[in-house]
Structures are given as C-alpha cells and as structure tokens.
Amino acid sequence: MIKTILMHVDGGPAQDSRLRAAAALASAFDAHLVGSADTGIGWPDYALITGAVAATTAGTDFQNLRAAARARLDAFDAAAGRLGVASVETRMVEDEARYALLLQSRYADLVVLSRDGRAAPGRADPAQPARARALPEYVALHGARPVLVVPPEDADQPLPGTAVVGWDGSMQAIAAIIAALPLLVRADGVRLALVNPDTLSDLHGEQPGADIALYLARHGARVDVVVERTRSTVGTALLGLARDCGAGLMVTGAYGHSRYREGMVGGVTRELLEKSRVPLLLAH
C-alpha cells in the first residue's frame, strides 16, 4: 500500500507533470504527499567554499538559497491544494538534492521524480546542476524505495492505466514488481513482457513468465504474458510494447547488470530513462 509519497520540488519546467502524477496517486491511495526542496548545498560546505568572502556576505547568500527553496515549497503547497491533495507537507533540506532525497525516501513508500534532463537535448534547465539532472538513476540505484520517473511532457493520462512490466527473472525485476503491486492490482491490465527469454532459460523455466504471472494474478492483477523475440534492444522492445498498447505505466528493475556495464553499453535502464513517454517505476 502507498501511504507516503515523496516528491522532489525544484521549481523546474517538469515539476507540473510530476506533481499531477503524485497528486493523482495521493488521491487514489489516500496518501500523504511530502514535497522536498533543497538548497543545493549544506551550510558547512557553503561556509568552507566562501571562506575568503566576508562572513556576513556568505551568510546573506546562504539565506537567499533558503528563501528560494522556501518559495518553491510554498508554490508546491498551493498547487497541491488546487489539485485536491488532502494531506500535504513541505520539507526544506540544506544539502544536495540526491542526499536529501535518499535520506527522506527511507520514510516514504514512493519517490516521484522527473526524467533525466539529459534526455531532452536543448530542453534541460541550464540552472539545474548536472548531478541533479541525474537524480532518477542515482536515487533508484542507491535508495531503498522505488522511484516513479515522470516524463516532462506527461499529459493527464490515467495512472496506471495499462501497465507494461519488464520481466527477466532478476532480483531487480522482482523488487520492481513487488514495489509496483499496489499499482498493478489497480491497472486496467498488466502486460508482462519477456524479451528474448530463451537466452535466460535457467531463470524462466519451461513456460517463461508463467510463475510470475500466477503470482501477480493471485494478488488480483489481470495479467497477459507477452513474449517478444527481437534483434532490437530490450529497451526498444519494451518502449514499443508500451506505445502499442497505450500504456500508462512501465515497471522494470533498475540496473540488472552492473552500473559500469550499463554505462558502457547504454543498458535498458538508461534507454528507458531517456526515451519513455509514460511514467516509469524503477526499483533496485
């Protein structure tokens, strides 16, 4: 069950779409929505960096960072109210976004972020640090909670609608499915996608997907097993299936291979983060 949702509040152009998604889930699950804004740096680090500057000036600059974060939170609080979210909280953290979110995510069921800014050349917010633009993969890889990555162009489509679940038998895929269960049992239908399962016969058994489909069905999900045999990448196959069935949600494990290997060859996680046009739930 989803009862606490943590959302990153940065005031960027993609915030509206992820707030709509977070608000819809908060309403559907009667959940508490927490908006988290950060100053981008902690006061001790800021004081160290500005050591050559007069203490009064440094203090004023840091207070400006805090004031900007507070303004973003106030705007978030008002927008969440307009969307009908019954239970809302705001938190300001004096640290980098990735560390602030990792800490707070321990006490939430789901973290809602936006797709990596690198995915849209020419559209990324130039004021957003590169490390902040890599938030989804960082939080998914290092955090203990699932991450819902909402594309910036996401419209008000039903969530979850039809869900496409990537299944390869890995521990990461199992973690993603368990994390997504509250959404999958509410979905109009679940397309359990196996891409070239013959290459992983030791994980899939004689009937690829049968056991995990039965597991989901016992929880109340309406499941269809879809086997894709293709020469394309796994990511391309999953994206195509999501497009063809008009999916409102994709679910997959994050970094089933080592992050180094995924970084070298592209990897399923990176491809989905860059190209998915529907909300993507990741877990590691």
mmCIF file of C-alpha atoms in Angstrom, residues 2-139:
data_model
loop_
_atom_site.group_PDB
_atom_site.id
_atom_site.type_symbol
_atom_site.label_atom_id
_atom_site.label_comp_id
_atom_site.label_asym_id
_atom_site.label_seq_id
_atom_site.Cartn_x
_atom_site.Cartn_y
_atom_site.Cartn_z
ATOM 1 C CA ILE A 2 1.187 3.513 -0.825
ATOM 2 C CA LYS A 3 0.656 5.852 2.110
ATOM 3 C CA THR A 4 3.548 8.313 1.906
ATOM 4 C CA ILE A 5 4.764 9.836 -1.370
ATOM 5 C CA LEU A 6 7.928 11.935 -1.557
ATOM 6 C CA MET A 7 8.229 14.391 -4.443
ATOM 7 C CA HIS A 8 11.215 16.476 -5.481
ATOM 8 C CA VAL A 9 10.406 20.196 -5.594
ATOM 9 C CA ASP A 10 12.863 22.137 -7.729
ATOM 10 C CA GLY A 11 10.561 24.648 -9.442
ATOM 11 C CA GLY A 12 11.726 23.444 -12.877
ATOM 12 C CA PRO A 13 9.624 23.107 -16.034
ATOM 13 C CA ALA A 14 8.978 19.395 -15.416
ATOM 14 C CA GLN A 15 7.605 19.891 -11.909
ATOM 15 C CA ASP A 16 3.997 20.362 -13.035
ATOM 16 C CA SER A 17 3.781 16.943 -14.692
ATOM 17 C CA ARG A 18 5.271 15.075 -11.750
ATOM 18 C CA LEU A 19 3.053 16.955 -9.312
ATOM 19 C CA ARG A 20 -0.038 15.918 -11.275
ATOM 20 C CA ALA A 21 1.128 12.295 -11.158
ATOM 21 C CA ALA A 22 1.956 12.474 -7.441
ATOM 22 C CA ALA A 23 -1.360 14.177 -6.670
ATOM 23 C CA ALA A 24 -3.314 11.552 -8.611
ATOM 24 C CA LEU A 25 -1.623 8.758 -6.654
ATOM 25 C CA ALA A 26 -2.077 10.555 -3.337
ATOM 26 C CA SER A 27 -5.802 10.867 -4.028
ATOM 27 C CA ALA A 28 -6.150 7.271 -5.249
ATOM 28 C CA PHE A 29 -4.415 5.795 -2.199
ATOM 29 C CA ASP A 30 -5.455 8.411 0.364
ATOM 30 C CA ALA A 31 -1.739 9.033 0.820
ATOM 31 C CA HIS A 32 0.298 11.803 2.434
ATOM 32 C CA LEU A 33 2.308 13.884 -0.058
ATOM 33 C CA VAL A 34 5.670 15.308 1.021
ATOM 34 C CA GLY A 35 7.341 17.982 -1.087
ATOM 35 C CA SER A 36 11.114 18.150 -0.650
ATOM 36 C CA ALA A 37 13.170 21.182 -1.680
ATOM 37 C CA ASP A 38 16.889 21.595 -1.118
ATOM 38 C CA THR A 39 19.302 24.494 -1.013
ATOM 39 C CA GLY A 40 21.767 22.563 -3.170
ATOM 40 C CA ILE A 41 24.485 22.759 -0.538
ATOM 41 C CA GLY A 42 24.804 22.459 3.209
ATOM 42 C CA TRP A 43 25.778 25.477 5.337
ATOM 43 C CA PRO A 44 29.134 23.991 6.496
ATOM 44 C CA ASP A 45 30.137 23.322 2.870
ATOM 45 C CA TYR A 46 28.953 26.744 1.795
ATOM 46 C CA ALA A 47 30.966 28.419 4.548
ATOM 47 C CA LEU A 48 34.046 26.432 3.520
ATOM 48 C CA ILE A 49 33.688 27.333 -0.160
ATOM 49 C CA THR A 50 33.178 31.022 0.608
ATOM 50 C CA GLY A 51 35.887 31.163 3.246
ATOM 51 C CA ALA A 52 37.595 34.038 1.502
ATOM 52 C CA VAL A 53 34.400 36.082 1.448
ATOM 53 C CA ALA A 54 33.226 38.145 4.354
ATOM 54 C CA ALA A 55 31.143 36.063 6.748
ATOM 55 C CA THR A 56 28.228 38.496 6.533
ATOM 56 C CA THR A 57 28.079 38.243 2.734
ATOM 57 C CA ALA A 58 28.307 34.455 2.821
ATOM 58 C CA GLY A 59 25.516 34.286 5.378
ATOM 59 C CA THR A 60 23.288 36.500 3.260
ATOM 60 C CA ASP A 61 23.889 34.414 0.158
ATOM 61 C CA PHE A 62 23.045 31.212 2.000
ATOM 62 C CA GLN A 63 19.870 32.741 3.382
ATOM 63 C CA ASN A 64 18.936 33.608 -0.195
ATOM 64 C CA LEU A 65 19.278 29.931 -1.104
ATOM 65 C CA ARG A 66 16.998 29.001 1.788
ATOM 66 C CA ALA A 67 14.483 31.684 0.817
ATOM 67 C CA ALA A 68 14.401 30.410 -2.769
ATOM 68 C CA ALA A 69 13.785 26.848 -1.571
ATOM 69 C CA ARG A 70 11.017 28.055 0.743
ATOM 70 C CA ALA A 71 9.370 29.941 -2.129
ATOM 71 C CA ARG A 72 9.373 26.771 -4.231
ATOM 72 C CA LEU A 73 7.780 24.845 -1.384
ATOM 73 C CA ASP A 74 5.083 27.477 -0.898
ATOM 74 C CA ALA A 75 4.222 27.295 -4.596
ATOM 75 C CA PHE A 76 4.151 23.490 -4.420
ATOM 76 C CA ASP A 77 1.861 23.554 -1.386
ATOM 77 C CA ALA A 78 -0.597 25.863 -3.151
ATOM 78 C CA ALA A 79 -0.556 23.796 -6.358
ATOM 79 C CA ALA A 80 -1.111 20.529 -4.456
ATOM 80 C CA GLY A 81 -4.083 22.117 -2.738
ATOM 81 C CA ARG A 82 -5.573 23.146 -6.068
ATOM 82 C CA LEU A 83 -5.216 19.547 -7.242
ATOM 83 C CA GLY A 84 -7.217 18.349 -4.260
ATOM 84 C CA VAL A 85 -4.486 16.614 -2.247
ATOM 85 C CA ALA A 86 -5.896 16.280 1.262
ATOM 86 C CA SER A 87 -2.655 15.707 3.193
ATOM 87 C CA VAL A 88 0.424 17.732 2.193
ATOM 88 C CA GLU A 89 3.708 18.514 3.913
ATOM 89 C CA THR A 90 6.744 20.547 2.867
ATOM 90 C CA ARG A 91 10.351 19.988 3.881
ATOM 91 C CA MET A 92 13.477 22.026 3.187
ATOM 92 C CA VAL A 93 16.854 20.333 3.401
ATOM 93 C CA GLU A 94 20.200 22.118 3.461
ATOM 94 C CA ASP A 95 22.064 19.700 1.236
ATOM 95 C CA GLU A 96 22.325 18.454 -2.331
ATOM 96 C CA ALA A 97 19.123 17.054 -3.794
ATOM 97 C CA ARG A 98 20.403 13.496 -4.147
ATOM 98 C CA TYR A 99 21.439 13.223 -0.496
ATOM 99 C CA ALA A 100 18.320 14.965 0.746
ATOM 100 C CA LEU A 101 16.074 12.613 -1.221
ATOM 101 C CA LEU A 102 17.957 9.479 -0.194
ATOM 102 C CA LEU A 103 17.584 10.393 3.467
ATOM 103 C CA GLN A 104 13.895 11.264 3.277
ATOM 104 C CA SER A 105 12.988 8.365 0.990
ATOM 105 C CA ARG A 106 13.593 5.972 3.884
ATOM 106 C CA TYR A 107 10.318 7.147 5.366
ATOM 107 C CA ALA A 108 8.236 7.094 2.176
ATOM 108 C CA ASP A 109 6.697 4.365 0.043
ATOM 109 C CA LEU A 110 7.411 6.001 -3.305
ATOM 110 C CA VAL A 111 9.686 8.759 -4.648
ATOM 111 C CA VAL A 112 8.384 10.830 -7.565
ATOM 112 C CA LEU A 113 10.990 12.453 -9.810
ATOM 113 C CA SER A 114 11.196 13.711 -13.377
ATOM 114 C CA ARG A 115 13.013 12.142 -16.270
ATOM 115 C CA ASP A 116 16.714 12.903 -16.565
ATOM 116 C CA GLY A 117 17.265 16.314 -18.111
ATOM 117 C CA ARG A 118 19.854 14.828 -20.470
ATOM 118 C CA ALA A 119 17.029 13.021 -22.226
ATOM 119 C CA ALA A 120 15.799 16.195 -23.909
ATOM 120 C CA PRO A 121 18.686 17.998 -25.628
ATOM 121 C CA GLY A 122 18.167 21.727 -25.644
ATOM 122 C CA ARG A 123 15.293 21.497 -23.150
ATOM 123 C CA ALA A 124 17.151 20.836 -19.906
ATOM 124 C CA ASP A 125 17.092 23.604 -17.356
ATOM 125 C CA PRO A 126 20.556 25.229 -17.612
ATOM 126 C CA ALA A 127 20.313 26.322 -13.982
ATOM 127 C CA GLN A 128 19.913 22.743 -12.835
ATOM 128 C CA PRO A 129 23.243 21.123 -11.817
ATOM 129 C CA ALA A 130 24.311 18.067 -13.823
ATOM 130 C CA ARG A 131 24.213 15.941 -10.681
ATOM 131 C CA ALA A 132 20.590 16.991 -10.124
ATOM 132 C CA ARG A 133 19.695 16.046 -13.693
ATOM 133 C CA ALA A 134 20.891 12.501 -12.921
ATOM 134 C CA LEU A 135 18.607 12.153 -9.908
ATOM 135 C CA PRO A 136 16.364 9.294 -11.110
ATOM 136 C CA GLU A 137 19.138 6.809 -11.703
ATOM 137 C CA TYR A 138 21.058 7.890 -8.588
ATOM 138 C CA VAL A 139 18.087 7.582 -6.235
#
